[in-house]
XYZ file of C-alpha atoms in Angstrom:
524
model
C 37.378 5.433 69.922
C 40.575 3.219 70.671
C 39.545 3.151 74.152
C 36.149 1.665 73.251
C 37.372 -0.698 70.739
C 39.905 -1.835 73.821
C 36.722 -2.049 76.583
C 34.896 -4.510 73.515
C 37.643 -6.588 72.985
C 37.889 -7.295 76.628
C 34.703 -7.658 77.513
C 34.643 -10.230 74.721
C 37.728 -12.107 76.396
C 35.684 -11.701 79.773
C 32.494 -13.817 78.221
C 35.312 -16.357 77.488
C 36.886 -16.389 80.551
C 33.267 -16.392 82.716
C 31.707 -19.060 80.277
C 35.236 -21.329 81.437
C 35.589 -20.744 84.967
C 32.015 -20.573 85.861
C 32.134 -16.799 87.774
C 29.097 -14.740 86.436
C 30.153 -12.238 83.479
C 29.077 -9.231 85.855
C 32.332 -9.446 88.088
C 34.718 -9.441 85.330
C 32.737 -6.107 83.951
C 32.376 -4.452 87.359
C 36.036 -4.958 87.024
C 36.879 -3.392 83.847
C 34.733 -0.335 84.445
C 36.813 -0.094 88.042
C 39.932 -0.399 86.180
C 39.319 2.319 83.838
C 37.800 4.865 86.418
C 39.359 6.140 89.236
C 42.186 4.619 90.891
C 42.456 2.567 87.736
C 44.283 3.127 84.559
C 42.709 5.468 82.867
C 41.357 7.651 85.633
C 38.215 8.642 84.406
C 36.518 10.679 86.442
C 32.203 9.887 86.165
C 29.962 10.582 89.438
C 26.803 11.162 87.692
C 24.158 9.012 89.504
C 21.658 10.552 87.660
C 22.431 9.246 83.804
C 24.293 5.772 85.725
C 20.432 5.133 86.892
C 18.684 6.272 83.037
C 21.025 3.993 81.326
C 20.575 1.192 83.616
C 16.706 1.193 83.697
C 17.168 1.041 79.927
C 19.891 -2.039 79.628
C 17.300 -3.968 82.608
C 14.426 -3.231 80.392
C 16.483 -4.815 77.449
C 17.918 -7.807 79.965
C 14.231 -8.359 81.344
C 12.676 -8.798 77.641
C 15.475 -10.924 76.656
C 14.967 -13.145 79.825
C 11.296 -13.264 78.406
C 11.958 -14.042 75.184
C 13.638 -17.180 76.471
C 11.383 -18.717 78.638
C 8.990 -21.663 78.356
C 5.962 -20.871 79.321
C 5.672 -24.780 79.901
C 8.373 -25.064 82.227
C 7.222 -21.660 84.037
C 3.792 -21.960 84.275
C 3.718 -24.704 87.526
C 6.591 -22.144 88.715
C 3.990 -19.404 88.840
C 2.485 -19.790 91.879
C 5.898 -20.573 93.940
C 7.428 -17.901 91.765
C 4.613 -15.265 93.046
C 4.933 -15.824 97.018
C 9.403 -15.947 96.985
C 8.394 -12.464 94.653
C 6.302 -10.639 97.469
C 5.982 -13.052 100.622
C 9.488 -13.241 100.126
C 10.647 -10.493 99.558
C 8.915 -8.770 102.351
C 10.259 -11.047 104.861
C 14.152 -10.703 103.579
C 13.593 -6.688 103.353
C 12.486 -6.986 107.203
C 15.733 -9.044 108.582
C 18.291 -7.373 106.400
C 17.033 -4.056 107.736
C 17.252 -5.857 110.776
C 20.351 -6.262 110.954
C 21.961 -3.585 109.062
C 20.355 -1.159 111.811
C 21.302 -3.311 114.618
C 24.479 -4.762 113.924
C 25.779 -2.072 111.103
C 24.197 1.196 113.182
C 22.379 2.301 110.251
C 19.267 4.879 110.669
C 15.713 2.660 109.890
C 15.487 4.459 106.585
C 18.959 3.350 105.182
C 18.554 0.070 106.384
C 15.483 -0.200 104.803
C 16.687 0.432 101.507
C 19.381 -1.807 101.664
C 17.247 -4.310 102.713
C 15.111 -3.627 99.703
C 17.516 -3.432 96.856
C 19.543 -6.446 97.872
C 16.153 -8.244 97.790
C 16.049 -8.626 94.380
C 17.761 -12.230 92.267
C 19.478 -11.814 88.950
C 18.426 -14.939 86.466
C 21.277 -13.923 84.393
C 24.120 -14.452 87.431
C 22.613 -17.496 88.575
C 22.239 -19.333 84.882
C 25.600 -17.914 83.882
C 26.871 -19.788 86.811
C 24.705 -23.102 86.333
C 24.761 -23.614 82.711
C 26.820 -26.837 82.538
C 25.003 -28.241 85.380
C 21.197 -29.575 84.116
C 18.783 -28.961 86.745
C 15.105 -29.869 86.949
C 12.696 -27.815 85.377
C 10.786 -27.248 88.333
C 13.407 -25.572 89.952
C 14.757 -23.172 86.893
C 11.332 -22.659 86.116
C 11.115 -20.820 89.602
C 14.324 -19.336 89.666
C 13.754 -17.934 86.189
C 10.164 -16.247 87.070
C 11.396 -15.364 90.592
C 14.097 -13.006 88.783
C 11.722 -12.063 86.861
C 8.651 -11.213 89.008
C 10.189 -9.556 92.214
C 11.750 -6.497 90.413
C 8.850 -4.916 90.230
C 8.138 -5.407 93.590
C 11.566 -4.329 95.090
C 11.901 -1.314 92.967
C 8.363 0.109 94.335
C 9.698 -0.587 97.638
C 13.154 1.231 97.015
C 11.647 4.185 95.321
C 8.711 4.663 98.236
C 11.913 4.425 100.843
C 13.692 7.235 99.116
C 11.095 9.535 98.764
C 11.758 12.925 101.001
C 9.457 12.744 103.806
C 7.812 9.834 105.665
C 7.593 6.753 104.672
C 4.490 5.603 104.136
C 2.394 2.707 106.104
C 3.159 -0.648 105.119
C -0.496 -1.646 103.915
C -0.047 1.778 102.231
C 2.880 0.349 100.529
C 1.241 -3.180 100.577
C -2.207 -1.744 98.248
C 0.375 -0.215 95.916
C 2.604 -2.583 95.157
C -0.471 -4.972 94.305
C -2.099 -2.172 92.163
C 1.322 -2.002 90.207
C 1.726 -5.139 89.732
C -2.097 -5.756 88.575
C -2.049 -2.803 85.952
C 1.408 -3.756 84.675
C 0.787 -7.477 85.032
C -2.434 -6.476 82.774
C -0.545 -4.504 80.288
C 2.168 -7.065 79.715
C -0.433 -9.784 78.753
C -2.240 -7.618 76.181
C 0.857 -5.981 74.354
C 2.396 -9.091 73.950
C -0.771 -11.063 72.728
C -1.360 -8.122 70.506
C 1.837 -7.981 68.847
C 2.279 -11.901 68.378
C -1.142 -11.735 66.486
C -0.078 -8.881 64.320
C 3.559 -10.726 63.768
C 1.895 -14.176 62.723
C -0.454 -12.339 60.508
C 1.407 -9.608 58.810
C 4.286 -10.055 56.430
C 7.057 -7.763 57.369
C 9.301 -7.095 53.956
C 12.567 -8.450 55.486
C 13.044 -11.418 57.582
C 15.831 -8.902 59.847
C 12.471 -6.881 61.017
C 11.054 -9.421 62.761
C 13.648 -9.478 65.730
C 13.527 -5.719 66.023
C 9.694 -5.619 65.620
C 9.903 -7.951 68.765
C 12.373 -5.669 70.741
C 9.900 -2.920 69.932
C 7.300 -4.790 70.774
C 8.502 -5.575 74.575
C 10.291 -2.082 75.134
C 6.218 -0.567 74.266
C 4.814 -2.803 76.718
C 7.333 -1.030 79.816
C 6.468 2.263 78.173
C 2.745 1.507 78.667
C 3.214 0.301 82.146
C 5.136 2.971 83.431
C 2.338 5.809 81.597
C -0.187 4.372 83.372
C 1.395 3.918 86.994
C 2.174 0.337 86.764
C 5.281 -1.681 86.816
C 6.792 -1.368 83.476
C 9.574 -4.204 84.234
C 6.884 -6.955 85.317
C 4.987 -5.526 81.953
C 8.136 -5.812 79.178
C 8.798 -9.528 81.270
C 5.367 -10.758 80.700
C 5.338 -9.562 76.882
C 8.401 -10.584 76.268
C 7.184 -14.128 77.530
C 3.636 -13.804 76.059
C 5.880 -13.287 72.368
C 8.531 -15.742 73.072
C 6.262 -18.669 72.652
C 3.860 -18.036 70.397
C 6.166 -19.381 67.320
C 7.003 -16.445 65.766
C 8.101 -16.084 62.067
C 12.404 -16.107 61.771
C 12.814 -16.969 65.440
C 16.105 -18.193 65.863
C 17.209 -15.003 64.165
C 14.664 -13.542 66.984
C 16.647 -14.971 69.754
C 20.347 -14.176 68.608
C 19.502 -10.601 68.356
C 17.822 -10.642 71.770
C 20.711 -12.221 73.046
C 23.009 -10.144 71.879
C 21.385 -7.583 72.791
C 21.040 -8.514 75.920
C 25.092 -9.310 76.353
C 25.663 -5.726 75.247
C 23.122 -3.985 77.482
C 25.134 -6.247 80.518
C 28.659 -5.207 79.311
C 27.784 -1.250 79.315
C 25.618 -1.044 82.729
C 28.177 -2.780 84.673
C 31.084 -1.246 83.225
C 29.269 1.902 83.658
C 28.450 1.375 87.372
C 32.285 -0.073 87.468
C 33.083 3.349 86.567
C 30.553 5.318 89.124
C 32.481 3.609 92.511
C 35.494 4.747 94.064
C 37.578 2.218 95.448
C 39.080 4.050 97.650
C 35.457 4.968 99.942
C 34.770 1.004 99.432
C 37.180 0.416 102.391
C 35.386 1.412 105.578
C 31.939 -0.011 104.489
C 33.684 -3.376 103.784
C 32.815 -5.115 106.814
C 29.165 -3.328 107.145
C 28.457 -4.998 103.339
C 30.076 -8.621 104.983
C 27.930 -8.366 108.034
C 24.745 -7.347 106.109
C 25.351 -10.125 103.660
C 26.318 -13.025 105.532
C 23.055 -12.336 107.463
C 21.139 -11.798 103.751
C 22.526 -15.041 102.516
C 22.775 -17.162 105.950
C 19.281 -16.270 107.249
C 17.045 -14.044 105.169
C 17.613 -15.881 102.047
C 16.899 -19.097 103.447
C 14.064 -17.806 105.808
C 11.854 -16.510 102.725
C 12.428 -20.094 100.651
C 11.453 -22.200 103.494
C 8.341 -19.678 104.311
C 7.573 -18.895 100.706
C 7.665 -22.413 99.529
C 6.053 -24.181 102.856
C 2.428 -25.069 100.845
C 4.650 -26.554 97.925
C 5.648 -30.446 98.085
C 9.563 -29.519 97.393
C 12.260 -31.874 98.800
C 14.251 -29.915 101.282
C 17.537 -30.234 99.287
C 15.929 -28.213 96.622
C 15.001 -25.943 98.810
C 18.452 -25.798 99.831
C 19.557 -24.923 96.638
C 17.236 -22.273 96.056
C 18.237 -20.845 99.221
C 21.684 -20.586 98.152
C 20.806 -19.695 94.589
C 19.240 -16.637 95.541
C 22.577 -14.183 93.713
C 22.476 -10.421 93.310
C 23.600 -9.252 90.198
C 23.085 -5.839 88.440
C 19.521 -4.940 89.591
C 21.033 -3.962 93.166
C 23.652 -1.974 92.252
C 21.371 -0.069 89.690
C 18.754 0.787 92.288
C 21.350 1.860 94.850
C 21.897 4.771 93.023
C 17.950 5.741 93.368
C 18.463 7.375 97.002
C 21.482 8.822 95.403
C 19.536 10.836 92.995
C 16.646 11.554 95.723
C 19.450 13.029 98.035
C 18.610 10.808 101.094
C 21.135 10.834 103.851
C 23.970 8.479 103.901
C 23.753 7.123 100.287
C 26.641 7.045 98.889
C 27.241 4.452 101.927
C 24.265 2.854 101.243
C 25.919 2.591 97.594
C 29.071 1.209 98.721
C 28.203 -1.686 101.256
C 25.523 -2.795 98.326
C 28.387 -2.696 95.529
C 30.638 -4.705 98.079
C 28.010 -6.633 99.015
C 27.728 -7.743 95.855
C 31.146 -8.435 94.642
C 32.312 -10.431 97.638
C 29.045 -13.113 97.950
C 29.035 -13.784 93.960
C 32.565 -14.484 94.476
C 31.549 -16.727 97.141
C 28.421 -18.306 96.052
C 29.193 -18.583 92.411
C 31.585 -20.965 92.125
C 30.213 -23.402 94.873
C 26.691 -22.969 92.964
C 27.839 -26.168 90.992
C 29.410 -27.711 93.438
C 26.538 -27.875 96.331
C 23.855 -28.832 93.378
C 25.875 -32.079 92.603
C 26.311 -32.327 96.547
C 22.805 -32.662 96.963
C 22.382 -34.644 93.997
C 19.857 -32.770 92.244
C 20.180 -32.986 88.144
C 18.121 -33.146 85.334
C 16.646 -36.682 84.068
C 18.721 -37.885 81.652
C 16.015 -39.657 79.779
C 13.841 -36.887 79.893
C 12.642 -35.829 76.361
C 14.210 -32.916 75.128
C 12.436 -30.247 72.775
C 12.234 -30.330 69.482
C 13.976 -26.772 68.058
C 11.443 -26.179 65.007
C 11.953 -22.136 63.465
C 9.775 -21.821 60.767
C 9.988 -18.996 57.686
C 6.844 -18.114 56.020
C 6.543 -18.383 52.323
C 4.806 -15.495 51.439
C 4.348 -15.684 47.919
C 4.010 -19.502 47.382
C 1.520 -20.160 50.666
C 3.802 -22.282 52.555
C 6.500 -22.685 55.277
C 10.020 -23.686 55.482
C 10.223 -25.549 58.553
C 13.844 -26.393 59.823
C 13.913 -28.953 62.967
C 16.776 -29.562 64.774
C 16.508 -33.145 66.639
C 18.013 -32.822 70.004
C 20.567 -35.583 71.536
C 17.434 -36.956 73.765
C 14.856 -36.717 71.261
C 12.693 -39.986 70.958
C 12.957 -38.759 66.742
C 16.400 -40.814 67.173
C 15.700 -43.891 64.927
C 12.925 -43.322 63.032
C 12.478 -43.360 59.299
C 11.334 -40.360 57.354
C 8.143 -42.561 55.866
C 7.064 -42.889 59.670
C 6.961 -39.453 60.295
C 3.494 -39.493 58.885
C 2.982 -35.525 57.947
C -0.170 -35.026 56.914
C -0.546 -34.525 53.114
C 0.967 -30.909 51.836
C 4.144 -31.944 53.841
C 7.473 -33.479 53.213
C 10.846 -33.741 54.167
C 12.950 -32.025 51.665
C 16.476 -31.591 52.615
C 18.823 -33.865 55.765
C 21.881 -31.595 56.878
C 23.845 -34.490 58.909
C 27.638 -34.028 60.214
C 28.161 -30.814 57.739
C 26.322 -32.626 54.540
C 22.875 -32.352 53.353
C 21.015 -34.744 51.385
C 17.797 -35.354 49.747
C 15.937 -38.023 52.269
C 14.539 -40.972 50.652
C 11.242 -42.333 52.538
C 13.389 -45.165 54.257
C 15.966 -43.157 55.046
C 16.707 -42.763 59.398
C 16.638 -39.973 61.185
C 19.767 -39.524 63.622
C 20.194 -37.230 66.471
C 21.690 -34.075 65.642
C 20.115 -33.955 62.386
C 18.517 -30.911 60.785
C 15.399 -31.266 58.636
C 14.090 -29.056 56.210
C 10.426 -29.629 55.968
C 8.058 -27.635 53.099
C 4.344 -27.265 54.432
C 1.165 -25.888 52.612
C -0.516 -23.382 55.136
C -3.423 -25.352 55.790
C -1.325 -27.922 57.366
C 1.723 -26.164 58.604
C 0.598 -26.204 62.500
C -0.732 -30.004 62.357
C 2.647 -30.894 60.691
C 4.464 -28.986 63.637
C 2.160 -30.805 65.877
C 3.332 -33.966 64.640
C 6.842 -33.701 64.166
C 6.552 -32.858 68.022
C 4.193 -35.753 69.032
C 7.313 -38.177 66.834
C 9.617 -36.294 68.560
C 8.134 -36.816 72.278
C 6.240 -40.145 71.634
C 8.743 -41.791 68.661
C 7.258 -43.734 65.799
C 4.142 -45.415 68.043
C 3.092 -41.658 69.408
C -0.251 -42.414 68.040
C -0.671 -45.701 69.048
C 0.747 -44.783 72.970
C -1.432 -41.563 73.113
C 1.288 -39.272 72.487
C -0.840 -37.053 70.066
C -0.116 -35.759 66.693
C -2.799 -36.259 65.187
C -3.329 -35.446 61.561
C -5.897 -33.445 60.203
C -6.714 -33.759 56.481
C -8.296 -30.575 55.331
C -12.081 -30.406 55.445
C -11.820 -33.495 57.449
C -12.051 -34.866 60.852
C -8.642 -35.760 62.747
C -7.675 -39.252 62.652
C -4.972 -41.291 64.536
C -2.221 -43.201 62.563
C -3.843 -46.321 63.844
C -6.977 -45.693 62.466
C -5.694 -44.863 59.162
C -3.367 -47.813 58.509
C -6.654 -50.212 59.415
C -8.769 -48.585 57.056
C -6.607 -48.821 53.978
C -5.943 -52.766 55.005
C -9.314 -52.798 54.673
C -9.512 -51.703 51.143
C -11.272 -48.055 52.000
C -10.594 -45.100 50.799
C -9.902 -42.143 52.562
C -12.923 -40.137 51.763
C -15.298 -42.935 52.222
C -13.943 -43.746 55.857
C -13.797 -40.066 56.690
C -17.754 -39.654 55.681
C -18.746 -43.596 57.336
C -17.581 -43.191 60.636
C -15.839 -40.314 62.922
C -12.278 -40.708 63.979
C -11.362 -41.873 67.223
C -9.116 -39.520 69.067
């Protein structure tokens, strides 16, 4: 017990330290699970392959849903298609010329290079955002880093298990027909668990708010039991529900998110510190160079090979191509299916193991750090003017038909500056409570709206989507976003939309609202 209370409390001081000097999170817990296993401090002995690879299909299952959970489908979805060729186009072309040249130049048999060539295929999203988070990149390019991480494990694991099976390996269109299968049926089974449980979480009232984030985690976790029961790729399925659930504006979502992200810390912390634990340092000697050889040729050539082929049809600049290229870091998913010919028994894979694990170690320690670096080098950073979201979590009110609505207005939000009157929510709205600098305060209707502000807003049900509709328009648009087009539109129960516009000329004119609503439709 004091040992585990010791391995928390530094793998809380490691988040610290990784957070500060930009080197992903997974070195520092490699590290710890090294120290306490053999050669290290504590000496444990642990060589069981076997539960290493349960445990970490379970924590990547937990890492993929959380990775889910936190994209925008908005920023992903002109990723997709990008995202899909690096995931199979390019992955089959870096599996070919790291084989390549780990049979060639390393003197490995065609079966062990092709393995490594498979699992060191495979991007984390979690090493490379670790390492980019205080430099603001384009959406276009997270968006397909983010769904590349998240699309070609599916892929690459299909690839590493049909390598390790005893026997033959199969034809490549063989391999080819059954990856695409996978993919379809899991793709498939994704989309409907998670579109099944949002509906069932937006329309059911759960008795505690602190069900809805486990409901969630259930949620994804049954959509990569599905998969895998009916021969397709659980991981691309618990991804896809995870995303399908992350942005259909659950009940309690903040509260949704920490857990997931916690979650998803702790699942890191024990599978690395548990594969920390499976290596020997002693056996990493001899395959050191192999594991620099293979990767300098994985991140020199291969790497950059399947970005420039992948992405050729796409309009990209070449410097973001570039950093793409060099974006492309392994992280846990590697290491984890190394041990897979381990547990099959293939020949030569505990070497296999130990030039991936090196591999690893040595090229994060490289390419981390000058992640940063080379993006400011080639000048590519987020618009500074660019809008930023609106962060709206909204808390049903059960018993009294209504939502609590809390906004947070974001530092670039065009909310900045205008007064609570021209919000304009539609009627069964209102701004009820201002949190500013620590203090909250009842809003009058002239009061202004700063950034960093958090709103409370009450809303009837009727209206509680076309108010979030138009506290986003405000926020995107500012006070004109009718007049410029920016939408928000208000829709008065049993009555056509209108634009603000249209509304403020009409009651100039001395109309009411129910006489201009039955003389004339609105203009949208």
């Amino acid at each position: 017990m004091l040992v585990c209370s010791l391995v928390l409390l530094v793998a809380v001081a490691a988040v610290r330290i990784s957070s500060r000097s930009g080197l992903p999170s997974l070195l520092l817990y490699l590290g710890i699970g090294i120290a306490m296993g053999q050669d290290g401090i504590f000496d444990v002995r642990f060589d069981n392959a076997e539960l290493t690879q349960v445990i970490g299909y379970a924590a990547l299952v937990v890492i993929l849903a959380e990775g889910g959970l936190g994209t925008k489908w908005k920023e992903v979805r002109p990723a997709l298609p990008a995202a899909a060729l690096l995931s199979t186009v390019g992955v089959g072309i870096s599996v070919g010329v790291t084989a390549s040249a780990a049979h060639y130049l390393v003197g490995l048999d065609w079966r062990q290079a092709l393995i490594i060539g498979a699992v060191v295929s495979s991007t984390d999203a979690a090493a490379v955002f670790s390492v980019l988070r205080k430099v603001p990149l384009p959406s276009r390019i997270t968006g397909v880093l983010e769904a590349e991480s998240g699309f070609n494990d599916a892929p690459v694991v299909i690839l590493v298990v049909a390598f390790s099976a005893v026997g033959p390996v199969e034809h490549w269109y063989v391999l080819v027909g059954e990856i695409a299968l996978e993919l379809t049926i899991g793709a498939a089974i994704g989309l409907a668990v998670g579109w099944l449980g949002s509906f069932g979480l937006r329309h059911v009232a759960l008795p505690a708010s602190g069900l809805y984030p486990i409901a969630v985690m259930a949620i994804a976790v049954s959509a990569y039991a599905a998969g895998a029961m009916a021969h397709g790729s659980g991981f691309l399925a618990v991804y896809l529900a995870a995303m399908v659930l992350g942005n259909s504006k659950l009940p309690h979502w903040a509260a949704t998110r920490g857990f997931a992200d916690g979650l998803g810390w702790l699942a890191q912390i024990g599978m690395f510190v548990l594969l920390g634990l499976l290596v020997a340092p002693h056996d990493l000697i001899d395959d050191f160079w192999p594991a620099v050889v293979v990767g300098l040729v994985l991140t020199a050539v291969a790497r950059p090979l399947s970005v420039f082929v992948s992405l050729a049809p796409f309009r990209l600049p070449q410097r973001e191509k570039a950093l793409m290229s060099w974006a492309g870091l392994r992280g846990a998913v590697p290491i984890v299916l190394a041990t897979i010919p381990m547990v099959s028994g293939i020949e030569g894979s505990t070497r296999v193991f130990n030039i991936v694990f090196v591999l690893v170690i040595v090229y994060t320690l490289i390419q981390g750090p000058t992640l940063p670096w080379l993006a400011r080098a080639l000048k590519i950073s987020d618009d500074p003017s660019e809008t930023a979201d609106l962060g709206i979590e909204s808390a049903p009110l059960e018993r009294l038909r209504g939502h609590l609505l809390s906004v947070a207005v974001p530092g670039r939000s065009k909310m900045h500056g205008v007064e609570v009157a021209e919000l304009r929510l539609p009627a069964g709205a209102a701004v009820t409570l201002v949190v500013r600098e620590g203090k909250s305060f009842v809003p009058a209707p002239s009061t202004v709206l700063r950034r960093g502000d958090e709103l409370l807003v009450v809303a009837t049900d009727p209206v509680r989507d076309a108010t979030e509709a138009r506290l986003r328009a405000v926020g995107e648009g500012g006070k004109l976003a009718g007049w410029l087009g920016a939408g928000g539109a208000v829709r008065r129960k049993g009555g056509p939309a209108e634009t603000p516009h249209i509304a403020k000329l009409a009651k100039r004119l001395g109309r009411s609202e129910e006489d201009k609503a039955g003389d004339r439709p609105a203009r949208r």
